[in-house]
Each structure stands twice: as C-alpha cells, then as structure tokens.
C-alpha cells in the first residue's frame, strides 16, 4: 500500500463539490467570487470543528463566556477600532489586461503575471469593509458596516458581560460568527473568502500578566491542533517582526500551516494591550475601566486574542487528512479525519436489500441516541467503502448472512482497511471508543 501526498487545491475543490461539503454560492447563476455555501457534509464537519474549539476552551478550566454579536454594526464602532482609517489593502491594476492585484502580492517592478506587460496604475488603498445603509433615511447616522472581524462585538460588550455575569478579571469572552471582508482578490478556495466565519477569544487580564498569558495561549492553541489530529510537522508558530505588527498589537504570533501553496497564517494570537478598551472608552464616552478591590483603583484591562477562521481551518483539515493510496491497482482516496471531526462516525451497510432490515433497526436505534451515522444499502460493498473513505467515515459496519447465527457484524477500519468481527451488542461501545 503506497501513500502519496499529491493533494492539490483542484482535487479538494472537486471532492468538496462532488461529495457535498462546499458549493459555490449561486453556482447556477455563475457564482459570486469569494462566497460559498456549505453542503450537508460540510455542515457536519463545521459543527464538529466548532465543538472541538469550544471543548479546547473548556478544558483550560478558565472562565470563558460565549456571546453572539450582531453582524451589522454602526460606523462609530469602526471609527474607534481604527478600521475606518486603517483596514485597507494596497491595490494595483494592469492597464493592459485589466487584471487587479493586491499590490503586496506581486512585484510591481516586474511585468503583469497575467499578460506580461508592464503597465501598472498607481497603487491605491482599498478599504475592505462592506458598507451599507440601515433604514430609509440616507444621512450619515444610517451608515452601518458588516463586521470585518468578530472581535469588536466582544469589546463593545465587555462591560455588559462583566456586569451581568459576575465574572472577575482574568476571564475570556469567546465568539463564533460571521465576518465580511471585501478582499481585493479572493483566492485559494476557502483560504481567502469575502464572507467567512471566525472563532475568536478575547482574554481580559491585568497588564502585568499579559505577557505570561500571551505565552500560555500560544501553548493552548498549539495543543488544540495536536488534539484534532493535525500533523504538527506542518504547523509552526511565527512571531511577527516589529514592522509587521498591527496598529493595536504589542506582540503577535501566527500559527502557520504548510499549505501546498506555502506556509500561511491559519490563526493569529495577539497581545492587544489595552488599545481596544481605551479607544472605545475614548470614543463612546463610557468608562470601560475595571475597579480593583485590592488596590482600590481603576485600571484598563489588557487583552490577549486568539483568532482562527472556521473555513480556513476547514480547508486545513481537508488538506491535512487527504490521502491517496494505490490499492489493487486503483487509487484509494481517503480523508483520514480525526473521529471527533468526521462528518459521520459510522456507516451501516447490509450487503443486500434482502437482509437490510436487522441492520436498519440497529442503525435507527443508534441514530435516535444522537450518533452521526448513515445507512446505505445500494451499490457494491467496494463502492460503498470508497465513498465512505472519501468523506472520512472512520467505521463501516456490515451485517451479513452469518450475522443472524452469531449475532455479530463485521467492522472495517477506514485507515487500515482491516476488518474484524464484533458482537452486535458491542457496536455502541465500539463507536464510543473510536470517538474517544
Ligand atoms: P491574512 O493576512 O491572511 O489576510 P489577517 O492577518 O488579515 O489574515 P486576521 O485579521 O488576523 O487575518 O484574522 C484572523 C483569522 O481569520 C485568520 O487567521 C484567518 O484564519 C481568518 N481569516 C481572515 N481573513 C480571512 C478570509 N478572507 N477568508 C477566510 N478566513 C479569513
């Protein structure tokens, strides 16, 4: 059995569409660049990604509360956060072929990579926020933006959360939700999208402890990737150079993954200092400082942020788990997903419709208990195995003509393709042990 790692973006994109993970939004109308819909399998995988992320926060033992902020936000928030003035990328066009680029993606000293001419426009700054109008009036007060990050919803609710939940510094606020960026050149499938989801956590602490927590959170996040089965050889932590740091950050480290198109940011971990709460205090006129009972004085908490895109992680997980093996002269494609992430943990497949009933009963009973499982009776067993391999299902159970006599089924393992016979009343335990 030879394993190759010949995964390409094209292969993954086509698998995603073929098997129902991801579809291009409005593809029957030609699509919308940088925007995607999630199919049934993708929805299950995303649900498991979110679950794993939340579980990793729970496991810290820290007080971390979850919120869901609105997607529409008034302009004042983005003025205070600095996005209105600074959330922009440099843009340049080729006047010959009209191709548009992010100016920091290409070398404008050289010719256009698309048409080979060197005829650039001047470089302009382009703000990435989607602007809209709320209500019928079109004055300045009706301007709103689709949030370009979830973090600001957390900062503007910091005092609400603190005063309504009896939490004390240090504590965290986590959020999973949509963000929107009008990226100049959306590309690489789910890597750079215009509408995407973020999983962010803001950790509020005293300034003197911020550096220590920054280091701690880097370790916690690294461990998360290990726990969900990402190959750690393809993960690295890259501290930002001083000239790379965002306006709010005193230190940032990216968790990078080695994609087929190079080492790229998967998650950002930043020590934001007290920039955000101070700015919102200044711009809103509401004091967001916290009173310290011990020192009998107020202070502005500092913030450590961890921020990862659900969709970018989704793509990473697909790249990382994709395998091709030569099996009996054919190529077997398998997603070797960690069982906690796999859309389905098991498939139940009787060899023929004639003896489908007992297996269907076992399947229905387990499904009612909440297991993510499937039942499939049509097609050859070999074809059904291949399909399940391709969508990453760890276990396949078959009920055959001997099952009635020995009250057992055959279970086949996705990764090793090994089969073993187990008692029917052990199926649930077997699944639970696989889920870990
Ligand atoms: P990049 O340098 O790749 O544009 P960024 O530094 O602007 O990313 P952050 O603002 O730190 O990104 O966003 C935090 C996380 O949100 C990123 O690490 C990534 O996982 C995700 N993310 C950001 N922009 C996009 C996008 N356009 N499409 C998908 N995910 C994104």
CSV table of C-alpha atoms and ligand atoms in Angstrom, one decimal:
chain,number,residue,atom,x,y,z
A,1,UNK,CA,0.0,0.0,0.0
A,2,UNK,CA,1.7,3.1,-1.2
A,3,UNK,CA,0.7,6.5,0.2
A,4,UNK,CA,1.2,9.7,-1.8
A,5,UNK,CA,0.7,13.2,-0.7
A,6,UNK,CA,-0.3,14.6,-4.1
A,7,UNK,CA,-3.1,16.7,-2.8
A,8,UNK,CA,-3.9,19.8,-4.8
A,9,UNK,CA,-6.4,22.6,-4.4
A,10,UNK,CA,-8.2,21.4,-7.5
A,11,UNK,CA,-8.6,17.9,-6.2
A,12,UNK,CA,-10.0,19.2,-2.9
A,13,UNK,CA,-12.3,21.7,-4.5
A,14,UNK,CA,-13.7,19.0,-6.7
A,15,UNK,CA,-14.1,16.5,-3.9
A,16,UNK,CA,-15.9,19.2,-1.8
A,17,UNK,CA,-18.4,19.7,-4.6
A,18,UNK,CA,-18.8,16.1,-5.6
A,19,UNK,CA,-19.5,14.9,-2.0
A,20,UNK,CA,-21.5,17.8,-0.7
A,21,UNK,CA,-19.0,19.6,1.5
A,22,UNK,CA,-18.9,23.0,-0.2
A,23,UNK,CA,-20.7,24.6,-3.1
A,24,UNK,CA,-20.0,27.9,-4.9
A,25,UNK,CA,-22.8,30.3,-3.9
A,26,UNK,CA,-25.4,30.7,-6.6
A,27,UNK,CA,-23.4,28.5,-9.0
A,28,UNK,CA,-26.4,28.1,-11.2
A,29,UNK,CA,-26.1,31.8,-11.9
A,30,UNK,CA,-22.4,31.8,-12.4
A,31,UNK,CA,-21.4,32.1,-8.7
A,32,UNK,CA,-20.2,35.0,-6.5
A,33,UNK,CA,-16.5,35.4,-6.2
A,34,UNK,CA,-15.2,34.5,-2.7
A,35,UNK,CA,-18.5,33.4,-1.4
A,36,UNK,CA,-19.5,29.8,-0.7
A,37,UNK,CA,-22.4,27.7,0.7
A,38,UNK,CA,-21.8,24.7,3.0
A,39,UNK,CA,-23.4,21.4,2.0
A,40,UNK,CA,-24.7,18.7,4.3
A,41,UNK,CA,-21.3,17.0,4.9
A,42,UNK,CA,-19.5,20.4,5.3
A,43,UNK,CA,-22.2,21.5,7.8
A,44,UNK,CA,-21.4,18.4,9.9
A,45,UNK,CA,-17.7,18.9,9.7
A,46,UNK,CA,-18.0,22.6,10.6
A,47,UNK,CA,-20.2,21.7,13.5
A,48,UNK,CA,-17.5,19.3,14.8
A,49,UNK,CA,-14.8,21.9,14.3
A,50,UNK,CA,-16.7,24.4,16.4
A,51,UNK,CA,-17.4,21.8,19.0
A,52,UNK,CA,-13.7,20.9,19.2
A,53,UNK,CA,-12.7,24.6,19.5
A,54,UNK,CA,-15.2,25.2,22.3
A,55,UNK,CA,-14.1,22.0,24.1
A,56,UNK,CA,-10.5,23.2,24.0
A,57,UNK,CA,-11.5,26.4,25.7
A,58,UNK,CA,-13.5,24.5,28.3
A,59,UNK,CA,-10.5,22.2,29.0
A,60,UNK,CA,-8.4,25.2,30.1
A,61,UNK,CA,-10.6,25.4,33.3
A,62,UNK,CA,-10.6,29.2,32.8
A,63,UNK,CA,-13.8,31.3,33.0
A,64,UNK,CA,-14.7,31.9,29.3
A,65,UNK,CA,-18.2,33.1,28.3
A,66,UNK,CA,-19.6,32.9,24.9
A,67,UNK,CA,-21.6,35.6,23.0
A,68,UNK,CA,-23.1,36.1,19.6
A,69,UNK,CA,-22.7,39.7,18.3
A,70,UNK,CA,-24.7,41.3,15.5
A,71,UNK,CA,-23.3,41.3,12.0
A,72,UNK,CA,-24.4,44.9,11.3
A,73,UNK,CA,-22.5,47.5,13.3
A,74,UNK,CA,-22.7,51.3,13.4
A,75,UNK,CA,-19.9,53.3,11.9
A,76,UNK,CA,-18.8,54.7,15.3
A,77,UNK,CA,-17.5,51.2,16.3
A,78,UNK,CA,-15.2,51.1,13.3
A,79,UNK,CA,-14.0,54.6,13.8
A,80,UNK,CA,-13.0,53.8,17.4
A,81,UNK,CA,-11.4,50.5,16.4
A,82,UNK,CA,-9.3,52.1,13.7
A,83,UNK,CA,-10.8,50.0,10.9
A,84,UNK,CA,-12.3,53.0,9.1
A,85,UNK,CA,-9.0,54.7,8.8
A,86,UNK,CA,-6.7,51.7,8.5
A,87,UNK,CA,-8.4,48.4,7.4
A,88,UNK,CA,-7.2,48.6,3.9
A,89,UNK,CA,-5.0,46.8,1.4
A,90,UNK,CA,-3.0,48.3,-1.4
A,91,UNK,CA,-4.5,47.7,-4.8
A,92,UNK,CA,-3.0,47.9,-8.3
A,93,UNK,CA,-4.4,47.3,-11.8
A,94,UNK,CA,-2.8,46.3,-15.1
A,95,UNK,CA,-4.0,48.9,-17.6
A,96,UNK,CA,-3.4,46.4,-20.5
A,97,UNK,CA,-5.4,43.3,-19.4
A,98,UNK,CA,-7.4,44.9,-16.6
A,99,UNK,CA,-6.3,42.3,-14.0
A,100,UNK,CA,-6.4,43.6,-10.4
A,101,UNK,CA,-3.9,42.6,-7.7
A,102,UNK,CA,-3.2,43.2,-4.1
A,103,UNK,CA,0.0,45.3,-4.5
A,104,UNK,CA,1.8,43.4,-1.8
A,105,UNK,CA,1.0,40.1,-3.6
A,106,UNK,CA,3.1,40.9,-6.6
A,107,UNK,CA,6.3,42.8,-7.6
A,108,UNK,CA,5.3,45.9,-9.4
A,109,UNK,CA,8.9,46.4,-10.6
A,110,UNK,CA,8.1,43.4,-12.9
A,111,UNK,CA,5.6,42.7,-15.6
A,112,UNK,CA,2.0,41.7,-15.1
A,113,UNK,CA,2.0,37.9,-14.3
A,114,UNK,CA,-1.2,37.6,-16.4
A,115,UNK,CA,-0.4,39.3,-19.7
A,116,UNK,CA,3.4,40.0,-19.5
A,117,UNK,CA,3.1,43.8,-20.0
A,118,UNK,CA,4.3,46.3,-17.5
A,119,UNK,CA,1.6,49.0,-17.4
A,120,UNK,CA,0.5,49.5,-13.8
A,121,UNK,CA,-1.9,52.1,-12.4
A,122,UNK,CA,-0.8,53.9,-9.3
A,123,UNK,CA,-1.2,51.9,-6.1
A,124,UNK,CA,-4.3,52.9,-4.2
A,125,UNK,CA,-5.5,52.0,-0.7
A,126,UNK,CA,-8.8,50.0,-0.7
A,127,UNK,CA,-10.9,49.7,2.5
A,128,UNK,CA,-12.1,46.1,2.9
A,129,UNK,CA,-15.3,46.8,4.8
A,130,UNK,CA,-18.7,46.3,3.3
A,131,UNK,CA,-20.7,49.4,3.8
A,132,UNK,CA,-24.5,49.5,3.9
A,133,UNK,CA,-27.4,51.7,4.9
A,134,UNK,CA,-29.8,50.9,7.7
A,135,UNK,CA,-33.3,52.2,7.4
A,136,UNK,CA,-34.9,54.5,4.8
A,137,UNK,CA,-33.0,57.7,5.6
A,138,UNK,CA,-29.7,58.1,3.9
A,139,UNK,CA,-27.9,60.5,6.3
A,140,UNK,CA,-24.6,59.8,8.0
A,141,UNK,CA,-26.3,58.3,11.0
A,142,UNK,CA,-27.8,55.4,8.9
A,143,UNK,CA,-24.4,54.1,7.8
A,144,UNK,CA,-23.5,50.7,9.0
A,145,UNK,CA,-20.9,48.0,8.2
A,146,UNK,CA,-20.9,44.3,8.0
A,147,UNK,CA,-18.3,43.5,10.7
A,148,UNK,CA,-14.9,42.6,9.3
A,149,UNK,CA,-14.0,40.7,12.5
A,150,UNK,CA,-16.0,39.4,15.4
A,151,UNK,CA,-13.6,40.8,18.0
A,152,UNK,CA,-15.1,44.3,18.2
A,153,UNK,CA,-18.5,42.9,19.2
A,154,UNK,CA,-16.7,41.4,22.2
A,155,UNK,CA,-15.0,44.7,23.2
A,156,UNK,CA,-18.2,46.8,22.9
A,157,UNK,CA,-20.0,44.2,25.1
A,158,UNK,CA,-17.2,43.9,27.6
A,159,UNK,CA,-19.0,45.9,30.3
A,160,UNK,CA,-22.4,44.3,29.6
A,161,UNK,CA,-20.9,40.8,30.0
A,162,UNK,CA,-19.0,41.7,33.1
A,163,UNK,CA,-21.8,43.4,35.0
A,164,UNK,CA,-24.4,40.9,34.0
A,165,UNK,CA,-22.4,37.7,34.7
A,166,UNK,CA,-20.5,38.2,37.9
A,167,UNK,CA,-17.1,37.4,36.3
A,168,UNK,CA,-13.8,38.7,37.5
A,169,UNK,CA,-10.6,39.5,35.7
A,170,UNK,CA,-9.0,37.4,34.4
A,171,UNK,CA,-11.7,35.9,32.2
A,172,UNK,CA,-12.4,35.4,28.5
A,173,UNK,CA,-15.2,36.1,26.0
A,174,UNK,CA,-15.4,33.8,23.0
A,175,UNK,CA,-17.4,34.1,19.9
A,176,UNK,CA,-18.1,32.1,16.8
A,177,UNK,CA,-19.6,34.1,14.0
A,178,UNK,CA,-19.5,35.5,10.5
A,179,UNK,CA,-17.2,38.2,9.3
A,180,UNK,CA,-17.1,40.0,6.0
A,181,UNK,CA,-14.1,41.4,4.1
A,182,UNK,CA,-14.3,42.8,0.5
A,183,UNK,CA,-10.9,41.1,-0.3
A,184,UNK,CA,-9.3,42.5,-3.5
A,185,UNK,CA,-8.5,39.1,-4.8
A,186,UNK,CA,-10.3,36.2,-3.0
A,187,UNK,CA,-8.4,33.1,-3.8
A,188,UNK,CA,-7.4,29.6,-2.9
A,189,UNK,CA,-11.0,28.4,-2.3
A,190,UNK,CA,-11.8,28.7,1.4
A,191,UNK,CA,-8.5,30.3,2.3
A,192,UNK,CA,-9.4,33.9,1.3
A,193,UNK,CA,-13.1,34.5,1.2
A,194,UNK,CA,-15.3,37.6,1.3
A,195,UNK,CA,-17.8,36.1,3.7
A,196,UNK,CA,-16.3,33.7,6.3
A,197,UNK,CA,-16.6,32.6,9.9
A,198,UNK,CA,-14.2,33.3,12.8
A,199,UNK,CA,-13.7,31.6,16.1
A,200,UNK,CA,-12.3,34.3,18.4
A,201,UNK,CA,-11.5,34.5,22.0
A,202,UNK,CA,-10.5,37.7,23.9
A,203,UNK,CA,-8.8,37.1,27.2
A,204,UNK,CA,-9.0,40.1,29.6
A,205,UNK,CA,-6.3,40.3,32.2
A,206,UNK,CA,-4.2,42.8,34.2
A,207,UNK,CA,-1.4,44.5,32.2
A,208,UNK,CA,1.3,43.0,34.3
A,209,UNK,CA,0.1,39.4,33.5
A,210,UNK,CA,-0.5,39.9,29.7
A,211,UNK,CA,2.9,38.6,28.5
A,212,UNK,CA,2.6,35.5,30.6
A,213,UNK,CA,-0.9,34.8,29.3
A,214,UNK,CA,0.2,35.5,25.7
A,215,UNK,CA,2.7,32.7,26.0
A,216,UNK,CA,0.2,30.4,27.7
A,217,UNK,CA,-2.4,31.0,25.0
A,218,UNK,CA,0.2,30.1,22.3
A,219,UNK,CA,0.7,26.8,24.0
A,220,UNK,CA,-3.0,26.1,24.4
A,221,UNK,CA,-3.7,26.8,20.8
A,222,UNK,CA,-0.8,24.7,19.6
A,223,UNK,CA,-2.1,21.9,21.7
A,224,UNK,CA,-5.6,22.3,20.1
A,225,UNK,CA,-4.1,21.5,16.7
A,226,UNK,CA,-2.4,18.4,18.1
A,227,UNK,CA,-5.6,17.2,19.7
A,228,UNK,CA,-7.7,17.5,16.5
A,229,UNK,CA,-5.1,15.4,14.7
A,230,UNK,CA,-3.3,18.0,12.6
A,231,UNK,CA,0.2,16.9,11.6
A,232,UNK,CA,2.4,19.0,13.8
A,233,UNK,CA,5.3,18.9,11.2
A,234,UNK,CA,3.1,21.2,9.1
A,235,UNK,CA,2.4,23.7,11.9
A,236,UNK,CA,4.7,26.4,13.1
A,237,UNK,CA,4.5,29.4,15.3
A,238,UNK,CA,5.8,32.6,13.7
A,239,UNK,CA,6.3,35.7,15.8
A,240,UNK,CA,5.6,38.9,13.8
A,241,UNK,CA,8.5,41.2,13.2
A,242,UNK,CA,8.1,44.7,14.7
A,243,UNK,CA,7.3,46.3,11.3
A,244,UNK,CA,4.6,43.7,10.6
A,245,UNK,CA,2.6,44.4,13.8
A,246,UNK,CA,-1.0,45.8,13.5
A,247,UNK,CA,-1.6,49.2,15.0
A,248,UNK,CA,-3.2,47.8,18.1
A,249,UNK,CA,-0.7,45.0,18.8
A,250,UNK,CA,2.4,44.8,21.1
A,251,UNK,CA,3.1,41.2,20.0
A,252,UNK,CA,1.6,38.8,17.6
A,253,UNK,CA,2.4,35.2,16.7
A,254,UNK,CA,0.8,33.5,13.8
A,255,UNK,CA,0.0,29.8,13.8
A,256,UNK,CA,1.0,28.9,10.3
A,257,UNK,CA,0.2,25.8,8.3
A,258,UNK,CA,2.3,24.4,5.4
A,259,UNK,CA,-0.3,24.5,2.6
A,260,UNK,CA,0.6,23.3,-0.9
A,261,UNK,CA,0.8,27.0,-1.8
A,262,UNK,CA,3.3,27.7,1.1
A,263,UNK,CA,3.4,28.5,4.8
A,264,UNK,CA,0.4,30.7,5.5
A,265,UNK,CA,-1.4,32.1,8.5
A,266,UNK,CA,-4.0,29.8,10.0
A,267,UNK,CA,-4.6,31.6,13.3
A,268,UNK,CA,-3.4,34.9,14.8
A,269,UNK,CA,-2.6,35.2,18.5
A,270,UNK,CA,-2.1,38.8,19.6
A,271,UNK,CA,-1.3,40.8,22.7
A,272,UNK,CA,-3.6,43.8,22.0
A,273,UNK,CA,-2.6,45.6,25.2
A,274,UNK,CA,-5.4,47.9,26.4
A,275,UNK,CA,-5.8,49.5,22.9
A,276,UNK,CA,-9.4,48.4,22.2
A,277,UNK,CA,-11.0,49.2,25.6
A,278,UNK,CA,-9.2,52.5,25.8
A,279,UNK,CA,-10.3,53.5,22.3
A,280,UNK,CA,-13.9,52.5,23.0
A,281,UNK,CA,-13.8,54.4,26.3
A,282,UNK,CA,-12.5,57.5,24.5
A,283,UNK,CA,-14.9,57.4,21.5
A,284,UNK,CA,-18.1,56.3,23.3
A,285,UNK,CA,-17.5,58.4,26.5
A,286,UNK,CA,-18.4,55.3,28.6
A,287,UNK,CA,-15.7,54.2,31.0
A,288,UNK,CA,-14.7,50.6,30.4
A,289,UNK,CA,-12.1,50.5,33.1
A,290,UNK,CA,-12.4,48.0,35.9
A,291,UNK,CA,-12.3,48.7,39.6
A,292,UNK,CA,-9.8,46.7,41.6
A,293,UNK,CA,-11.0,45.9,45.2
A,294,UNK,CA,-7.5,45.1,46.3
A,295,UNK,CA,-5.7,48.3,45.2
A,296,UNK,CA,-8.8,50.5,45.4
A,297,UNK,CA,-8.2,51.9,42.0
A,298,UNK,CA,-9.4,51.5,38.4
A,299,UNK,CA,-7.4,50.1,35.5
A,300,UNK,CA,-7.9,49.3,31.9
A,301,UNK,CA,-7.7,45.5,31.3
A,302,UNK,CA,-5.3,44.2,28.7
A,303,UNK,CA,-6.4,41.7,26.1
A,304,UNK,CA,-4.9,38.5,24.6
A,305,UNK,CA,-6.7,37.5,21.4
A,306,UNK,CA,-6.8,34.1,19.6
A,307,UNK,CA,-8.4,34.2,16.2
A,308,UNK,CA,-8.9,31.5,13.7
A,309,UNK,CA,-11.2,31.3,10.6
A,310,UNK,CA,-13.5,28.3,10.7
A,311,UNK,CA,-13.4,28.0,7.0
A,312,UNK,CA,-9.6,28.3,6.8
A,313,UNK,CA,-9.3,25.6,9.4
A,314,UNK,CA,-11.8,23.5,7.5
A,315,UNK,CA,-9.6,23.8,4.4
A,316,UNK,CA,-6.5,23.0,6.5
A,317,UNK,CA,-8.2,19.9,7.9
A,318,UNK,CA,-9.1,18.7,4.4
A,319,UNK,CA,-5.5,19.2,3.2
A,320,UNK,CA,-4.0,17.6,6.2
A,321,UNK,CA,-6.2,14.5,6.1
A,322,UNK,CA,-6.3,13.9,2.4
A,323,UNK,CA,-4.5,10.7,1.3
A,324,UNK,CA,-4.2,8.7,-1.9
A,325,UNK,CA,-3.1,5.1,-1.8
A,326,UNK,CA,-2.6,2.6,-4.5
A,327,UNK,CA,-4.8,-0.4,-3.6
A,328,UNK,CA,-5.1,-3.3,-6.0
A,329,UNK,CA,-4.2,-1.2,-9.0
A,330,UNK,CA,-6.6,1.6,-8.1
A,331,UNK,CA,-6.2,4.9,-6.3
A,332,UNK,CA,-8.0,4.9,-3.0
A,333,UNK,CA,-8.7,8.5,-1.8
A,334,UNK,CA,-9.4,8.8,2.0
A,335,UNK,CA,-9.9,11.7,4.3
A,336,UNK,CA,-8.1,10.4,7.4
A,337,UNK,CA,-10.0,12.8,9.7
A,338,UNK,CA,-9.8,12.5,13.4
A,339,UNK,CA,-13.0,10.7,14.5
A,340,UNK,CA,-14.2,13.7,16.5
A,341,UNK,CA,-14.2,15.8,13.3
A,342,UNK,CA,-15.5,13.2,10.8
A,343,UNK,CA,-19.0,14.2,9.5
A,344,UNK,CA,-20.2,10.6,10.1
A,345,UNK,CA,-18.6,8.3,12.6
A,346,UNK,CA,-20.0,5.2,11.0
A,347,UNK,CA,-21.8,3.8,8.0
A,348,UNK,CA,-24.2,0.8,8.3
A,349,UNK,CA,-24.3,-1.3,5.2
A,350,UNK,CA,-26.1,-4.6,4.7
A,351,UNK,CA,-24.7,-6.4,1.6
A,352,UNK,CA,-28.1,-6.6,0.0
A,353,UNK,CA,-31.7,-5.4,0.4
A,354,UNK,CA,-32.8,-8.9,1.3
A,355,UNK,CA,-31.1,-8.7,4.7
A,356,UNK,CA,-31.3,-5.0,5.2
A,357,UNK,CA,-34.0,-5.0,8.0
A,358,UNK,CA,-32.0,-6.1,11.1
A,359,UNK,CA,-29.1,-3.7,10.2
A,360,UNK,CA,-31.6,-0.8,9.6
A,361,UNK,CA,-33.0,-1.5,13.1
A,362,UNK,CA,-29.6,-1.3,14.7
A,363,UNK,CA,-28.9,1.9,12.7
A,364,UNK,CA,-32.2,3.6,13.7
A,365,UNK,CA,-31.8,2.8,17.4
A,366,UNK,CA,-28.3,4.3,17.4
A,367,UNK,CA,-29.4,7.3,15.4
A,368,UNK,CA,-32.1,8.1,17.9
A,369,UNK,CA,-29.3,8.3,20.6
A,370,UNK,CA,-27.7,11.1,18.6
A,371,UNK,CA,-24.8,9.4,16.8
A,372,UNK,CA,-23.9,10.9,13.4
A,373,UNK,CA,-24.3,7.8,11.3
A,374,UNK,CA,-25.5,6.7,7.9
A,375,UNK,CA,-27.3,3.8,6.3
A,376,UNK,CA,-26.7,2.7,2.7
A,377,UNK,CA,-28.0,-0.4,1.0
A,378,UNK,CA,-27.3,0.2,-2.6
A,379,UNK,CA,-24.3,-0.5,-4.8
A,380,UNK,CA,-21.4,-2.9,-4.3
A,381,UNK,CA,-19.7,-3.0,-0.9
A,382,UNK,CA,-16.4,-1.9,-2.5
A,383,UNK,CA,-18.0,1.2,-4.0
A,384,UNK,CA,-19.7,2.0,-0.7
A,385,UNK,CA,-16.4,1.6,1.2
A,386,UNK,CA,-14.7,4.0,-1.3
A,387,UNK,CA,-17.4,6.6,-0.9
A,388,UNK,CA,-17.1,6.5,2.9
A,389,UNK,CA,-13.3,6.7,2.7
A,390,UNK,CA,-13.6,9.8,0.6
A,391,UNK,CA,-15.8,11.5,3.1
A,392,UNK,CA,-13.7,10.4,6.0
A,393,UNK,CA,-16.1,7.9,7.8
A,394,UNK,CA,-13.9,6.0,10.3
A,395,UNK,CA,-16.1,2.9,10.6
A,396,UNK,CA,-18.2,0.7,8.3
A,397,UNK,CA,-20.4,-2.0,9.8
A,398,UNK,CA,-21.8,-4.8,7.6
A,399,UNK,CA,-24.5,-7.3,8.7
A,400,UNK,CA,-24.3,-10.4,6.6
A,401,UNK,CA,-25.8,-13.9,6.2
A,402,UNK,CA,-23.8,-15.2,9.2
A,403,UNK,CA,-24.9,-12.3,11.5
A,404,UNK,CA,-28.2,-14.0,12.4
A,405,UNK,CA,-26.4,-17.1,13.6
A,406,UNK,CA,-23.5,-15.5,15.5
A,407,UNK,CA,-25.2,-12.1,16.5
A,408,UNK,CA,-22.1,-10.4,15.1
A,409,UNK,CA,-21.2,-7.9,12.4
A,410,UNK,CA,-18.0,-7.0,10.5
A,411,UNK,CA,-16.5,-3.7,11.2
A,412,UNK,CA,-14.0,-2.2,8.8
A,413,UNK,CA,-11.5,0.5,9.7
A,414,UNK,CA,-11.0,3.4,7.3
A,415,UNK,CA,-7.3,3.9,7.8
A,416,UNK,CA,-6.0,0.3,7.9
A,417,UNK,CA,-8.9,-1.3,5.9
A,418,UNK,CA,-8.6,-4.1,8.4
A,419,UNK,CA,-11.9,-5.9,9.3
A,420,UNK,CA,-12.9,-7.6,12.5
A,421,UNK,CA,-15.9,-9.4,13.8
A,422,UNK,CA,-17.7,-7.9,16.8
A,423,UNK,CA,-20.9,-8.8,18.7
A,424,UNK,CA,-23.9,-6.7,17.8
A,425,UNK,CA,-24.3,-5.6,21.4
A,426,UNK,CA,-20.8,-4.2,21.3
A,427,UNK,CA,-21.4,-1.8,18.4
A,428,UNK,CA,-22.2,1.2,20.5
A,429,UNK,CA,-19.2,0.7,22.8
A,430,UNK,CA,-17.0,0.3,19.7
A,431,UNK,CA,-18.3,3.6,18.4
A,432,UNK,CA,-17.8,5.4,21.7
A,433,UNK,CA,-14.2,4.1,22.0
A,434,UNK,CA,-13.5,5.3,18.5
A,435,UNK,CA,-14.8,8.7,19.3
A,436,UNK,CA,-12.5,8.7,22.3
B,1,LIG,P1,-4.4,37.5,6.1
B,1,LIG,O1,-3.0,38.1,6.4
B,1,LIG,O2,-4.4,36.1,5.7
B,1,LIG,O3,-5.3,38.4,5.3
B,1,LIG,P2,-5.2,38.6,8.6
B,1,LIG,O4,-4.0,38.8,9.3
B,1,LIG,O5,-5.9,39.8,7.9
B,1,LIG,O6,-5.1,37.4,7.5
B,1,LIG,P3,-6.8,38.3,10.9
B,1,LIG,O7,-7.4,39.6,10.8
B,1,LIG,O8,-5.7,38.0,11.9
B,1,LIG,O9,-6.3,37.9,9.5
B,1,LIG,O10,-8.0,37.2,11.0
B,1,LIG,C1,-7.9,36.1,11.9
B,1,LIG,C2,-8.2,34.8,11.2
B,1,LIG,O11,-9.4,34.9,10.4
B,1,LIG,C3,-7.1,34.5,10.2
B,1,LIG,O12,-6.0,33.8,10.8
B,1,LIG,C4,-7.9,33.5,9.2
B,1,LIG,O13,-7.9,32.2,9.8
B,1,LIG,C5,-9.2,34.1,9.2
B,1,LIG,N1,-9.4,35.0,8.0
B,1,LIG,C6,-9.1,36.2,7.9
B,1,LIG,N2,-9.4,36.7,6.7
B,1,LIG,C7,-10.0,35.7,6.0
B,1,LIG,C8,-10.6,35.5,4.7
B,1,LIG,N3,-10.6,36.5,3.9
B,1,LIG,N4,-11.1,34.3,4.4
B,1,LIG,C9,-11.1,33.3,5.3
B,1,LIG,N5,-10.5,33.4,6.5
B,1,LIG,C10,-10.0,34.5,6.9
